[in-house]
Structures are given as structure tokens and as C-alpha cells.
XYZ file of C-alpha atoms in Angstrom:
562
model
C -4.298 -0.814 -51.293
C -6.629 -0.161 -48.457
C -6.879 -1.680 -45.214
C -10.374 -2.470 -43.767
C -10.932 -0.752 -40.431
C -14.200 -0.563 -38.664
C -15.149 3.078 -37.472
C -16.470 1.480 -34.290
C -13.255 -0.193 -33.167
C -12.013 1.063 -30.054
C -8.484 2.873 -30.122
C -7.337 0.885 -27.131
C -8.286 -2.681 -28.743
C -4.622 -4.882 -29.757
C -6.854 -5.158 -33.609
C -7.233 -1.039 -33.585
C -3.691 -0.169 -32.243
C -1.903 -2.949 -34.735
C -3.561 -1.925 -37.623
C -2.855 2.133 -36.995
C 1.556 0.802 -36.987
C 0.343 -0.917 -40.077
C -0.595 2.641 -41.447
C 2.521 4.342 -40.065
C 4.650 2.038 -42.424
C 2.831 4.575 -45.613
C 2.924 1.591 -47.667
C 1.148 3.162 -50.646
C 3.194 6.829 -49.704
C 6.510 7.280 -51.498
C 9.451 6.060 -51.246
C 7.150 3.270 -51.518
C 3.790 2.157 -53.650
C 3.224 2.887 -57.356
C 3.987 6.445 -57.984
C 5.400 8.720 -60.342
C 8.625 8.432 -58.352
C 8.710 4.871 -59.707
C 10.970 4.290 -62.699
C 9.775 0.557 -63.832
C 10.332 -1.122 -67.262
C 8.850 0.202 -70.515
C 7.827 3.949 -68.707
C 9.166 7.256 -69.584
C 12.209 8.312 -67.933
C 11.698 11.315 -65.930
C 13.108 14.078 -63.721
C 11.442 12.748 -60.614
C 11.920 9.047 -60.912
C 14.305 7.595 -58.585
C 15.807 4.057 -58.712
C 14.776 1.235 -56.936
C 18.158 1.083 -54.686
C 17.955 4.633 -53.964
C 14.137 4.061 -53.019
C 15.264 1.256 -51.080
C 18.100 3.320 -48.836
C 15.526 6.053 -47.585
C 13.968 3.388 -45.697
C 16.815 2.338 -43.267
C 19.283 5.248 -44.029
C 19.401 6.691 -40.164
C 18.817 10.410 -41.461
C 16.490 9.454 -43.675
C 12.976 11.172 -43.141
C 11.389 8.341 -44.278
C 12.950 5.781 -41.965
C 9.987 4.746 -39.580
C 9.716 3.120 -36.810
C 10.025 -0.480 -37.347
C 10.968 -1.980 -33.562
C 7.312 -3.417 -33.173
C 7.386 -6.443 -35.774
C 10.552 -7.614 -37.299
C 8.720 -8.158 -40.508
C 7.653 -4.178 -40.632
C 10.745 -3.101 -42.770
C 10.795 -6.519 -44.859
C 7.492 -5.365 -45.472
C 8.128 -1.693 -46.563
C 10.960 -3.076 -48.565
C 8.497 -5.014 -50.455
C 6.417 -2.226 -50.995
C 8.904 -0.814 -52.805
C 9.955 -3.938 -54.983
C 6.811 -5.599 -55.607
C 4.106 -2.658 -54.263
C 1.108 -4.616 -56.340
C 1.336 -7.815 -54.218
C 0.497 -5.885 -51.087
C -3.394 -6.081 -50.762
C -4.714 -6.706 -47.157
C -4.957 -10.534 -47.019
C -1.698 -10.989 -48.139
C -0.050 -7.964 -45.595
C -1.961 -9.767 -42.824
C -0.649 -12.921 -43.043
C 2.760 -11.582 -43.414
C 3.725 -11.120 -40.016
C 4.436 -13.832 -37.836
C 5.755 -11.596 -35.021
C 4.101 -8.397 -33.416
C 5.441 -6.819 -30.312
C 3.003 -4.230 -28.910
C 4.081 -3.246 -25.694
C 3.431 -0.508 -23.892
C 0.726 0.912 -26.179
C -2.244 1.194 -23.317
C -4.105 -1.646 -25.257
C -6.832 -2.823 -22.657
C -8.712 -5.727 -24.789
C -7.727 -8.439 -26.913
C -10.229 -9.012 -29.788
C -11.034 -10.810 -32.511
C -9.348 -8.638 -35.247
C -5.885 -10.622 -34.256
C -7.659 -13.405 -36.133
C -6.964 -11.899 -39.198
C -3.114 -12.675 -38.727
C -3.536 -16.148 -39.431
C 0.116 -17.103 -38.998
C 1.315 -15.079 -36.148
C 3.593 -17.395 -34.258
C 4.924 -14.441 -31.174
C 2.792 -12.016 -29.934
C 4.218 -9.201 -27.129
C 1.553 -7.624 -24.985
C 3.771 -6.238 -22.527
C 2.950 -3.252 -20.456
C 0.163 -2.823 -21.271
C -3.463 -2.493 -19.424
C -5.269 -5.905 -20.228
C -7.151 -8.203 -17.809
C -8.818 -10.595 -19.561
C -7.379 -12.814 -22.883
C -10.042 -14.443 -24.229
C -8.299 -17.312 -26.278
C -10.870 -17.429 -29.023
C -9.661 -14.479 -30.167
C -5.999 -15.818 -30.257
C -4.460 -17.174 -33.613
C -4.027 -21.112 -32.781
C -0.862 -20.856 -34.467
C 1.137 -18.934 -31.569
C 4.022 -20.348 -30.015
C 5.224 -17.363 -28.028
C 2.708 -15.361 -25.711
C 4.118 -12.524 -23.405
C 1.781 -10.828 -20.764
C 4.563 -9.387 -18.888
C 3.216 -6.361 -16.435
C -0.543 -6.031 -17.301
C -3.272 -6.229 -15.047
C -4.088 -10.064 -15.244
C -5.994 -11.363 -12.212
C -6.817 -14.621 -13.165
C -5.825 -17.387 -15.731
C -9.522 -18.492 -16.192
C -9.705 -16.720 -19.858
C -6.423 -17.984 -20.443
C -6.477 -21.089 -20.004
C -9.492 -22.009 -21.481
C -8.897 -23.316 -24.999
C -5.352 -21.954 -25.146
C -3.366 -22.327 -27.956
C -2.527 -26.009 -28.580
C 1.287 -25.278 -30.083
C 2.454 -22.379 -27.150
C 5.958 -23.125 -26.507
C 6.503 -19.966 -24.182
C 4.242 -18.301 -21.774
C 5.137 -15.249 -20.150
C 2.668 -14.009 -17.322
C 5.512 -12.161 -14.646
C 4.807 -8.717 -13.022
C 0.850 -9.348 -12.690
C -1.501 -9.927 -9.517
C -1.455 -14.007 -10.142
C -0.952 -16.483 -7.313
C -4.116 -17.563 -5.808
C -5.035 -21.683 -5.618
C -7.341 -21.233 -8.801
C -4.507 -19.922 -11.061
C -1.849 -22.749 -9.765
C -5.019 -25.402 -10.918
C -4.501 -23.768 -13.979
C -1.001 -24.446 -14.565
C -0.845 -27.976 -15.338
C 0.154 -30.282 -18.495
C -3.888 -30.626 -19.388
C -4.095 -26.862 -20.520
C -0.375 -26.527 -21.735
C 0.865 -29.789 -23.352
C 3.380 -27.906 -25.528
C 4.593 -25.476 -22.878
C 8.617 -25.645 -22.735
C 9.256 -21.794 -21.128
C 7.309 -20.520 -18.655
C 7.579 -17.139 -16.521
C 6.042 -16.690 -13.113
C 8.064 -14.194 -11.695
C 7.565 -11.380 -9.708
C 4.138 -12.757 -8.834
C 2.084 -13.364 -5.880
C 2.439 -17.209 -5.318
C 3.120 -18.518 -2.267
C 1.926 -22.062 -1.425
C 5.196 -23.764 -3.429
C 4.317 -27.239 -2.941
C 0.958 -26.814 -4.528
C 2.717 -24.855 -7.669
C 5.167 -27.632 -8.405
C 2.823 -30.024 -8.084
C 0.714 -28.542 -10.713
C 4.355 -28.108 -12.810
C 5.657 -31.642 -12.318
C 2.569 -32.619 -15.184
C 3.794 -30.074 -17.674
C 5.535 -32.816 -19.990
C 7.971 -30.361 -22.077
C 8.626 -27.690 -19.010
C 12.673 -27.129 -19.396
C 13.014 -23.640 -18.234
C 10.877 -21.884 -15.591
C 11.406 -18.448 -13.682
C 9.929 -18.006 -10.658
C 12.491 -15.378 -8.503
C 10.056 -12.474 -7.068
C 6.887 -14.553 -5.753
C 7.131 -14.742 -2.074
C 7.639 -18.630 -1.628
C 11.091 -18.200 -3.367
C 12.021 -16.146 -0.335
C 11.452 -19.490 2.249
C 14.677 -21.054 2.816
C 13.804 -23.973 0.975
C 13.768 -22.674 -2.110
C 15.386 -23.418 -4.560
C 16.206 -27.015 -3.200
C 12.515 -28.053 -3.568
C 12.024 -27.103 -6.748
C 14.985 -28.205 -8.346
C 14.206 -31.604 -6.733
C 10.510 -31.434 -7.437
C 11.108 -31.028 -11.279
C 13.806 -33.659 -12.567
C 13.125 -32.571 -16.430
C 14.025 -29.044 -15.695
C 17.503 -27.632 -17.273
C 16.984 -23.897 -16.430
C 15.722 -22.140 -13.016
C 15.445 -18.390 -12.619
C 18.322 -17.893 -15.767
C 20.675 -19.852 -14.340
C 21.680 -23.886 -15.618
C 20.879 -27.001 -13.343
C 24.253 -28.569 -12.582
C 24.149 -32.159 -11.745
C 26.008 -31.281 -8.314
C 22.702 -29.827 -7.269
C 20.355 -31.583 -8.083
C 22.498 -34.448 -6.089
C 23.016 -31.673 -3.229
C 18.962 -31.810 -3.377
C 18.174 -34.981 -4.185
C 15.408 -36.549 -1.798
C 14.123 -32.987 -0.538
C 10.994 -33.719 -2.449
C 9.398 -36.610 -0.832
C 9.798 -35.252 2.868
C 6.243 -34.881 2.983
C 6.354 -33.636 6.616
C 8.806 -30.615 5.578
C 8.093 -27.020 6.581
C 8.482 -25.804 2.960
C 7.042 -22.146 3.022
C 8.849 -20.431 5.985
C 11.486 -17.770 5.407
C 14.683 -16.655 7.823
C 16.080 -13.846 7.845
C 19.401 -12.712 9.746
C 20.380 -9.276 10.431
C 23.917 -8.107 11.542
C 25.120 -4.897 12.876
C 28.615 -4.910 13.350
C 31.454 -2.219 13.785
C 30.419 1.483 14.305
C 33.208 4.175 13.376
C 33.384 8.211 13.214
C 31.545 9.308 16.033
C 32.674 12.153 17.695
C 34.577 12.402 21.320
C 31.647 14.241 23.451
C 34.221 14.646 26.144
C 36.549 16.681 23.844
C 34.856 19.977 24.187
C 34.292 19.572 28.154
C 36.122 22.964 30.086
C 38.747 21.422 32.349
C 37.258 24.272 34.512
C 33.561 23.064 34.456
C 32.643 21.906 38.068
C 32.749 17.851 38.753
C 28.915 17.456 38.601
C 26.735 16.986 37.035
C 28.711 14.420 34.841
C 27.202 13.297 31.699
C 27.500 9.815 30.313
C 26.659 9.114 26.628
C 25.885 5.615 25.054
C 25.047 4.903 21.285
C 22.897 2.528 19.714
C 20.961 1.182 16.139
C 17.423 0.342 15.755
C 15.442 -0.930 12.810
C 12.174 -2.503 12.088
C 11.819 -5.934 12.308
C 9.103 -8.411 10.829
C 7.727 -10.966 13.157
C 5.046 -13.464 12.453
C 3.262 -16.289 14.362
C 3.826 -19.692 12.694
C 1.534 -22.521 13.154
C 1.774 -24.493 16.843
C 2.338 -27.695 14.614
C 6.049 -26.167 13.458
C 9.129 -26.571 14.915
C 10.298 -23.747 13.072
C 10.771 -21.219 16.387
C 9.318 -17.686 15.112
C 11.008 -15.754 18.865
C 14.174 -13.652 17.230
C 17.138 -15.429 18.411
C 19.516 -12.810 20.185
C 22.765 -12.494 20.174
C 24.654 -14.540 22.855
C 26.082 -10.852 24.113
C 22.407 -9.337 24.070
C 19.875 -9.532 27.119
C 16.759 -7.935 27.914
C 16.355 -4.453 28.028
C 14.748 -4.665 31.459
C 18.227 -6.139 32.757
C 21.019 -3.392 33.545
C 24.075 -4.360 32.999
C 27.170 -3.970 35.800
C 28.886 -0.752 36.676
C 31.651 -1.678 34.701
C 29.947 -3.163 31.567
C 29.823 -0.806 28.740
C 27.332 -2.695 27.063
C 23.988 -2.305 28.164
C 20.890 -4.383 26.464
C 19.330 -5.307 23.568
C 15.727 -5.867 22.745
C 12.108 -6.011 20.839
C 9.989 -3.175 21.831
C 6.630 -4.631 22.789
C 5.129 -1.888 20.837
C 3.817 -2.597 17.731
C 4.544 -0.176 14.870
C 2.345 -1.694 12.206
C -0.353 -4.763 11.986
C -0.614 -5.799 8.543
C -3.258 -9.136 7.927
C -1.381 -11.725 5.674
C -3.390 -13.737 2.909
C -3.703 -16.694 5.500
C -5.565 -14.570 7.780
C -2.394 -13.765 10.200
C -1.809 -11.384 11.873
C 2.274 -9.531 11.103
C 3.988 -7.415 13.286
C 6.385 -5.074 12.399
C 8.431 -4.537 15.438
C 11.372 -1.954 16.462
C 14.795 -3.784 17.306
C 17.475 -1.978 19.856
C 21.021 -3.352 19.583
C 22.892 -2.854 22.455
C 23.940 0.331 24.277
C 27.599 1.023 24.037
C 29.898 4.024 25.400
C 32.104 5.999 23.583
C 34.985 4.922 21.726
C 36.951 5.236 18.490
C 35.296 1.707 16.898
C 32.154 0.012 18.404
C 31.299 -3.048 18.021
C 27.280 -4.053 18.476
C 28.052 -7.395 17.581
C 24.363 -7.415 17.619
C 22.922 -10.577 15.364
C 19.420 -11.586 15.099
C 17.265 -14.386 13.136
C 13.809 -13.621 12.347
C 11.846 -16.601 10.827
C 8.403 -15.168 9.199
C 5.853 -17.587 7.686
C 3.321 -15.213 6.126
C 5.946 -14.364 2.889
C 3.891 -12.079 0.742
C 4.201 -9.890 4.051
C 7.991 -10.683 4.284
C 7.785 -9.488 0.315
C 6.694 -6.325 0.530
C 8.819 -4.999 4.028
C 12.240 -5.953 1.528
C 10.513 -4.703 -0.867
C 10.454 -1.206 1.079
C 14.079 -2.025 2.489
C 15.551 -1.677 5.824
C 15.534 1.807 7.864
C 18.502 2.078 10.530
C 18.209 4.821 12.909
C 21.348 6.018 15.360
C 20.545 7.233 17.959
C 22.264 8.909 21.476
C 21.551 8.426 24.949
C 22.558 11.158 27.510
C 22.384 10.305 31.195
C 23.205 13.373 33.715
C 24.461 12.075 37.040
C 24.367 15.372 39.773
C 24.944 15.043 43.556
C 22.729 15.631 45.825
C 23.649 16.193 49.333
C 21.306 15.057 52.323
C 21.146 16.034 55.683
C 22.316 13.223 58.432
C 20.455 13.247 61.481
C 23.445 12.759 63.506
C 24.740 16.777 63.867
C 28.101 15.306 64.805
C 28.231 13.906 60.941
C 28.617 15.669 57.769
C 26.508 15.393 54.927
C 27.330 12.774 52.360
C 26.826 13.444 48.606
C 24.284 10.743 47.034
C 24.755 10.480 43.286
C 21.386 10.921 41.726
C 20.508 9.916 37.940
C 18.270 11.674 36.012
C 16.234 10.364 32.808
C 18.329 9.606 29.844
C 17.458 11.973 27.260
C 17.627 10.292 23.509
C 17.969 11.813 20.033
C 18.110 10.243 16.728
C 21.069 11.451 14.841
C 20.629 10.119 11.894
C 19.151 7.818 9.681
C 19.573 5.572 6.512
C 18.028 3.665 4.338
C 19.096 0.147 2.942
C 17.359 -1.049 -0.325
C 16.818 -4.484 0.129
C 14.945 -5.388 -3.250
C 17.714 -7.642 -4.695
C 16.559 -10.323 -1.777
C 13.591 -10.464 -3.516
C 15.158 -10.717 -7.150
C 17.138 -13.851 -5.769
C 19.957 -12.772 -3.946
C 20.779 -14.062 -0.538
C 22.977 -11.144 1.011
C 23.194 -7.765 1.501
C 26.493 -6.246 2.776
C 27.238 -2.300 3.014
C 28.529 0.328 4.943
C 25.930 2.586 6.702
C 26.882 5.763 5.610
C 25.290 8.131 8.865
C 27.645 11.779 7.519
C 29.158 13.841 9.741
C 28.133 14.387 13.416
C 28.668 16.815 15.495
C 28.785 17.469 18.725
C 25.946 20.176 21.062
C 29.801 21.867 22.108
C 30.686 21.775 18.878
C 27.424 23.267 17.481
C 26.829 25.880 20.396
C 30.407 26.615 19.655
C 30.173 27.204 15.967
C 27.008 29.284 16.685
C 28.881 31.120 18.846
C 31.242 32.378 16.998
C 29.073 33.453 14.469
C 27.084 35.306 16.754
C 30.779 37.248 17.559
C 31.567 37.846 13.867
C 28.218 39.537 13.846
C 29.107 41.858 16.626
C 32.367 42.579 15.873
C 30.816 43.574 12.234
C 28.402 46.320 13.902
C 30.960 47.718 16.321
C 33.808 48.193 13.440
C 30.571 50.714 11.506
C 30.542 52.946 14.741
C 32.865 55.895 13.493
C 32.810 57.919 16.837
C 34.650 54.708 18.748
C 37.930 55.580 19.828
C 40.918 53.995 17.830
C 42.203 51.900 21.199
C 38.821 50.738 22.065
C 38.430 49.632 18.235
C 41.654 47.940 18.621
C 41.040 46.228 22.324
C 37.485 44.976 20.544
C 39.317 43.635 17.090
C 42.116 41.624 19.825
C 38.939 40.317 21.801
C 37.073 39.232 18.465
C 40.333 37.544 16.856
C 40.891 35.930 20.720
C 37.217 34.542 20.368
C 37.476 33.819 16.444
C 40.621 32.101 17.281
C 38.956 29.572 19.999
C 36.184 29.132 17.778
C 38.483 27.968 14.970
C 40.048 25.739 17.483
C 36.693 23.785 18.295
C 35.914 23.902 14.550
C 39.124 22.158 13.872
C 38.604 19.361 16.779
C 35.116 18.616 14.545
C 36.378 15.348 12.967
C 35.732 14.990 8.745
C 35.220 11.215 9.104
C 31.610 10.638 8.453
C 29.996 7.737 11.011
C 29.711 4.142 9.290
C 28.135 1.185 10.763
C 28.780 -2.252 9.269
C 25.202 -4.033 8.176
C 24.432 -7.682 6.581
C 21.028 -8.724 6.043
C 21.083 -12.194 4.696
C 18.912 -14.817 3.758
C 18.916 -18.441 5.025
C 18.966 -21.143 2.296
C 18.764 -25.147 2.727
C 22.398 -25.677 0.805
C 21.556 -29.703 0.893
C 18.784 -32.215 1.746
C 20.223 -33.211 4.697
C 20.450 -29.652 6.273
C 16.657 -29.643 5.373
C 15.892 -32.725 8.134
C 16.072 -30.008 11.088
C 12.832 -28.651 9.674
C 10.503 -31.678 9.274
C 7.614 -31.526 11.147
C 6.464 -33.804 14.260
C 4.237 -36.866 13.524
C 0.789 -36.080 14.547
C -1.618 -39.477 16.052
């Protein structure tokens, strides 16, 4: 039994790269096939003839040399089996039509062509991870009922969905570059009829109300995934769409409860609804395990100048001009503790301000021709103590969501950082000679440093979750006493090493410099053991907003326009 194979076939065709597994089974190659191996009715018993059970256990015993790989069809060891039970029924026709499943995925296979015809009853076909950008449907069996195009390098559905198969039941097309208002024209009951599954995740769609109303036509549509495109990020997902599809039983893996689609019910016909804009709240809360920088001050260290220290967070923010018609408000809303950072606070407030820097860090041009700002956030300014509290909370509300997509996808940097402030007197001369000079407190610039900085994966927002809580884990700071200390003392060890190798040193000079190193040692162990263990944490919630009911929804409709 040969298979026919054209020498011009491409190796990275589906036809060329199916029919080289079909090879790898060694259908005609012992323990299958007619052979001498064989021992069948009527022939000669001999030495090398093994039985048909013990033929049959070298294919799926697990230390079997002979035991193939078989994960890519789930009719590939049927199929060997057969080879060995009945090996003369195996000609080409008959192995072709044999499978109904193949599942070739990750295999590099760039083009889809006509050889597949050949497997005239192939109900699933698997083509994910793989490289292809076109699918012609004339080369697709009209028998199929499951196609999955997870992670290739589709661009458009205009192949596709041309003369697709008339009995698809499932469609998978998530993890490619789809989205555009061409492809959602696409998706409509005209070119799948039979479609009851379909995946659109972790694609680029973004105008949701012209996607589900392209969906509400599929007739059999009962389960649909759509987490990952960057509509399902705006707060009215999923509220729309379980409202805008009544016949669906299963969103994103999870069941449709009859308590929400009531909770939902009437969100579809607000016509005058901002649908596609996204909020985003970020919280910085309680700040432990920074050092005292007052507790390696000399008590004998002269009253000026006196240094004050204050701590603060900063992250990027994304901010994004929505259109004048919304009543969506795209300024952050501050904190009710925060001001401007132009505004100084009272002599007796710790907290000083927060703010957006005017600076923009990065431009990036969204797909509706938008400009989006990624903009550094301040939280407030505290002094020292044992457990700050920022309290710092801020809404962002972004419109252009593939933008919003990628920054989460990136995830969140938080910087700490330190402000020092010197304040030295400086004292004048008075022009009266009968008066003495007064001291006049002068501040210098603050001087900042970043002491550290973390990062905060935020992907699972995009995957469908709506909060991320953790604990900013900053290490172990230190203090510039407590690291000029620590240097210090090393520098002494040094020393004390070099004058202990100097042989022609008297014994009590060796001895008064061994009591001034341990003296010196000793303090340094002192400072060493002020250094506090407890790394510096910093409470952090980034959460998304999501319409919970129709009603909550109504603050969002947009004004009547004459």
C-alpha cells in the first residue's frame, strides 16, 4: 500500500504535512502490514511469527519502540490497529476517508490546499498554531463541523467566509489580528447558519455594538467567547451582550443565570448609551517597612542644617480624550485628600500633593485616529512614620480600548521614591547696629531618588477579571547612615587587616589598634543591627468598573442632540 504524494507539494502545505504523520504510523512496517512476522491461517508456523495480540500490544505498550505518536488524529492508532488485523483493506482511498478528525497544530503549516479534499469525511479539523493567513474554503471538506484557527496569522475573514462550510457547528478564530468593520460584516447568520460555538477571543474588536449586531442573526449561536478583545474591557460589558443575545446559554465559559439576564434586561435598547468606554480605578493604600532616617542622626551633630524626608508612589497612567458628545468625564478624579501639586500644603500638614505631570511620557495614535497619553501619577507626599497611608485613589476613564489593551497588557510599574529637603540658617545683617542678627531659615531644593521599583502584571484584567489586589513588595531599604556606616566599617576591617601583617609593631601599639578596631567594629555592628529586616510593602488595587445592572447603566446615556 502506497500513498500518492506529489514531489512538488510544498512541506509546509496542511495536504504535505498530514500525509508525512500518515507515513510515521509505518502502516506496511512491522508490527504491522503483511510480513513474515504474520502468523495467519493455513501458513507455516515459524520462529519469527508473532501473534496477533502480541502484535497488537507493541503498538500502545508505553516502552514499546513501536508505539508512535498518535496525539494528532484520534483515529491514528484505530488505524494502526487495523493494520495489523485486517492490513489488506488499507489502500489509500479507504485510509483517507478514515479519519474524521485531524489535529495539526503547531506544525508551521502556512497554506491550506486542496489535498484536504481527499478526506472526504473529516468532520474536526485543528489548525492551531500554526502560520496560515488565508483559508480558502474550496479547499475545505463540506462535511466539517469543527474548524479551529486558534493563533495563526489570519487578517481577514474574506477567504473564510466565502462559501464556508454549510454544516460548521464550531468556529474557532481567537489569538489572530481580526477586528476590523469588514470581519464583524462577516459574522452574521447569512455565512454561518449552522454556527452554535464561536470563539473571538483575544482579538482586536472593539466597536461592540456593531459585533452583536452582526451576532444577534446567527440563529443557533449558544456559546460565544469573547474575553481579550478590547471592548470587553468597557464597563458595559458583559451587560450588553448578555442582553443583546437572548438565545445565548454560555459567555466567556461561564453559564447565563436567569438573575442576570434580569439584572440586564433593557440595557440593549438604550440606543443613546456610551457602550465602548472603559474605567479604571487605581488605589494605593498603606505603606509599611521604611526605615527611621532620624535613627542614625549624632545627638552631637549641630542643629542645622535639618533635613526633612517625605515619601511617595508614582505610576503611569493612561489618559484619553473622549468625544465632546459624552458625558463620560475622561479628567482623573482625585482623591478627596489630594490637591494640586502646585498647592503646598500647611506647616503642620504632613501630606503634601498629589498630581498628573503635564509631561507626556508616551503618545501612542489609537485605531480611531486619537491621540493616548500615557501620563506619570504622584500620590501624595507623606513624612516619616511606621505605616503610611496615601489613601491616594484615582479613576481613569479611557475610550480608545485597544490602547487601554495593550498598557494592562504590559502591567503597572510603581516607583518609590524619597524626597530630601535641607533647611540651613542663614544669618543676615540688620541695619540697626543696636540689633543682633536674626537667623532666617533658608530651604534648599529637594533632592529625589527612586528607591525602588516593582512591577504589577495586570494581564488577568484583560482575560476577564475585574480586580487586582497585592502587596508591593519594594525589599529592604536602607538608610545613606546606614550605608556610609556599613561601608565604613568595612573600610576599618581592611585596615586593621594590614596593620596586624606589620611584624616590627610593638605588642601595646598592636593591642591599643585591635581595642580601637573592636571599639569601631562594635559601633558598626550597632548601626547594622538598627537596619530593620522588614522589607517595604505598599498596598495596591487596580480594578475595573463594571455596569452590575441596567439601571446603574442610565448615568451613562448620552444627551439628545436637535
Amino acid at each position: 500500500m502506497k500513498l500518492v504524494t506529489k514531489s512538488a507539494m510544498s512541506s509546509n502545505t496542511l495536504s504535505a504535512v498530514i500525509e508525512k504523520l500518515i507515513r510515521s504510523l509505518c502502516l506496511n512496517d512491522f508490527p504491522c502490514g503483511n510480513g513474515t512476522w504474520r502468523n495467519t491461517k493455513g501458513s507455516a508456523e515459524r520462529a519469527e511469527m508473532e501473534s496477533t495480540d502480541a502484535l497488537l500490544d507493541l503498538l500502545s505498550c508505553p516502552r514499546s519502540p513501536w508505539r508512535h505518536d498518535v496525539m494528532w488524529s484520534p483515529q491514528a492508532l484505530p488505524l494502526r490497529q487495523l493494520a495489523v488485523l485486517t492490513p489488506e483493506r488499507l489502500h489509500a482511498p479507504f485510509i483517507y476517508n478514515y479519519f474524521t478528525s485531524l489535529r495539526i497544530v503547531d506544525r508551521d503549516v502556512t497554506a491550506i490546499d486542496g489535498g484536504l479534499l481527499k478526506f472526504s469525511k473529516l468532520e474536526e479539523l485543528v489548525l492551531s498554531a500554526n502560520k496560515i493567513s488565508e483559508v480558502p474554503t474550496a479547499n475545505l471538506p463540506g462535511t466539517l463541523k469543527i474548524l479551529e484557527l486558534r493563533a495563526n496569522r489570519l487578517s481577514s475573514l474574506d477567504s473564510l467566509a466565502s462559501g464556508a462550510p454549510p454544516r460548521l457547528q464550531y468556529l474557532g478564530l481567537s489569538s489572530n489580528t481580526l477586528g476590523s468593520q469588514n470581519d464583524v460584516a462577516h459574522l452574521t447568520g447569512r455565512h454561518w447558519p449552522q454556527l452554535v460555538c464561536l470563539d473571538l477571543s483575544d482579538c482586536g474588536f472593539q466597536d461592540q455594538q456593531a459585533l452583536l449586531n452582526g451576532l444577534s442573526t446567527l440563529p443557533c449561536l449558544r456559546t460565544l467567547l469573547l474575553e481579550g478583545n478590547p471592548f470587553t474591557l468597557a464597563s458595559s460589558y458583559p451587560g450588553l451582550t448578555v442582553d443583546s443575545l437572548p438565545q445565548l446559554s454560555c459567555l466567556d465559559t461561564s453559564w447565563i443565570s436567569p438573575e442576570e439576564r434580569h439584572r440586564f434586561r433593557g440595557l440593549a435598547k438604550m440606543s443613546d448609551l456610551a457602550v465602548d468606554i472603559a474605567s479604571a480605578t487605581v488605589s494605593v493604600g498603606r505603606m509599611t517597612g521604611i526605615p527611621d532616617p532620624r535613627m542614625t542622626v549624632d545627638d552631637k551633630a549641630p542643629n542645622f542644617p535639618v533635613v526633612s524626608y517625605r515619601y511617595f508612589i508614582t505610576y503611569e497612567s493612561l489618559r484619553h480624550q473622549t468625544p465632546a458628545h459624552s458625558k463620560i468625564n475622561t479628567e482623573t478624579k482625585f482623591d478627596a485628600r489630594s490637591v494640586t501639586e502646585g498647592q503646598r500644603s500647611n506647616e503642620n500638614c504632613e501630606k503634601q500633593t498629589s498630581k498628573q505631570d503635564s509631561g507626556i511620557l508616551n503618545s501612542e495614535k489609537s485605531s480611531c485616529g486619537n491621540t493616548c497619553a500615557v501620563l506619570r501619577h504622584t500620590t501624595s507626599k507623606l513624612s516619616w512614620s511606621e505605616s503610611m497611608d496615601f489613601g491616594d485613589t484615582q479613576t481613569h476613564t479611557v475610550s480608545a480600548l485597544g490602547d487601554l489593551k495593550k498598557f494592562l497588557n504590559r502591567g503597572l510599574r510603581l516607583s518609590l521614591e524619597e524626597e530630601k529637603s535641607p533647611v540651613k540658617s542663614d544669618f543676615t545683617k540688620s541695619k540697626d547696629k543696636n540689633k543682633k542678627s536674626v537667623p532666617e531659615l533658608v530651604q534648599d531644593a529637594p533632592i529625589r531618588r527612586i528607591l525602588g521599583s516593582v512591577h504589577i502584571p495586570l494581564q488577568s484584567l484583560v482575560r476577564g477579571g475585574q480586580q487586582v489586589k497585592v502587596l508591593c513588595d519594594f525589599g529592604v531599604l536602607h538608610t545613606d547612615s546606614e550605608v556610609e556606616a556599613t561601608q565604613t566599617h568595612q573600610k576599618d576591617l581592611g585596615r586593621k587587616n594590614k596593620e596586624d601583617k606589620k611584624e616590627d609593631k610593638e605588642t601595646k601599639g598592636r593591642q591599643h589598634n585591635a581595642a580601637s578596631s573592636k571599639d569601631k567594629e562594635k559601633r558598626a555592628l550597632e548601626v547594622q543591627d538598627s537596619i530593620t529586616s522588614q522589607p517595604v510593602i505598599v498596598e495596591l488595587i487596580v480594578e475595573l468598573k463594571k455596569w452590575q445592572t441596567a439601571s446603574e447603566a442610565h448615568h451613562f446615556l448620552l444627551p439628545q442632540t436637535s
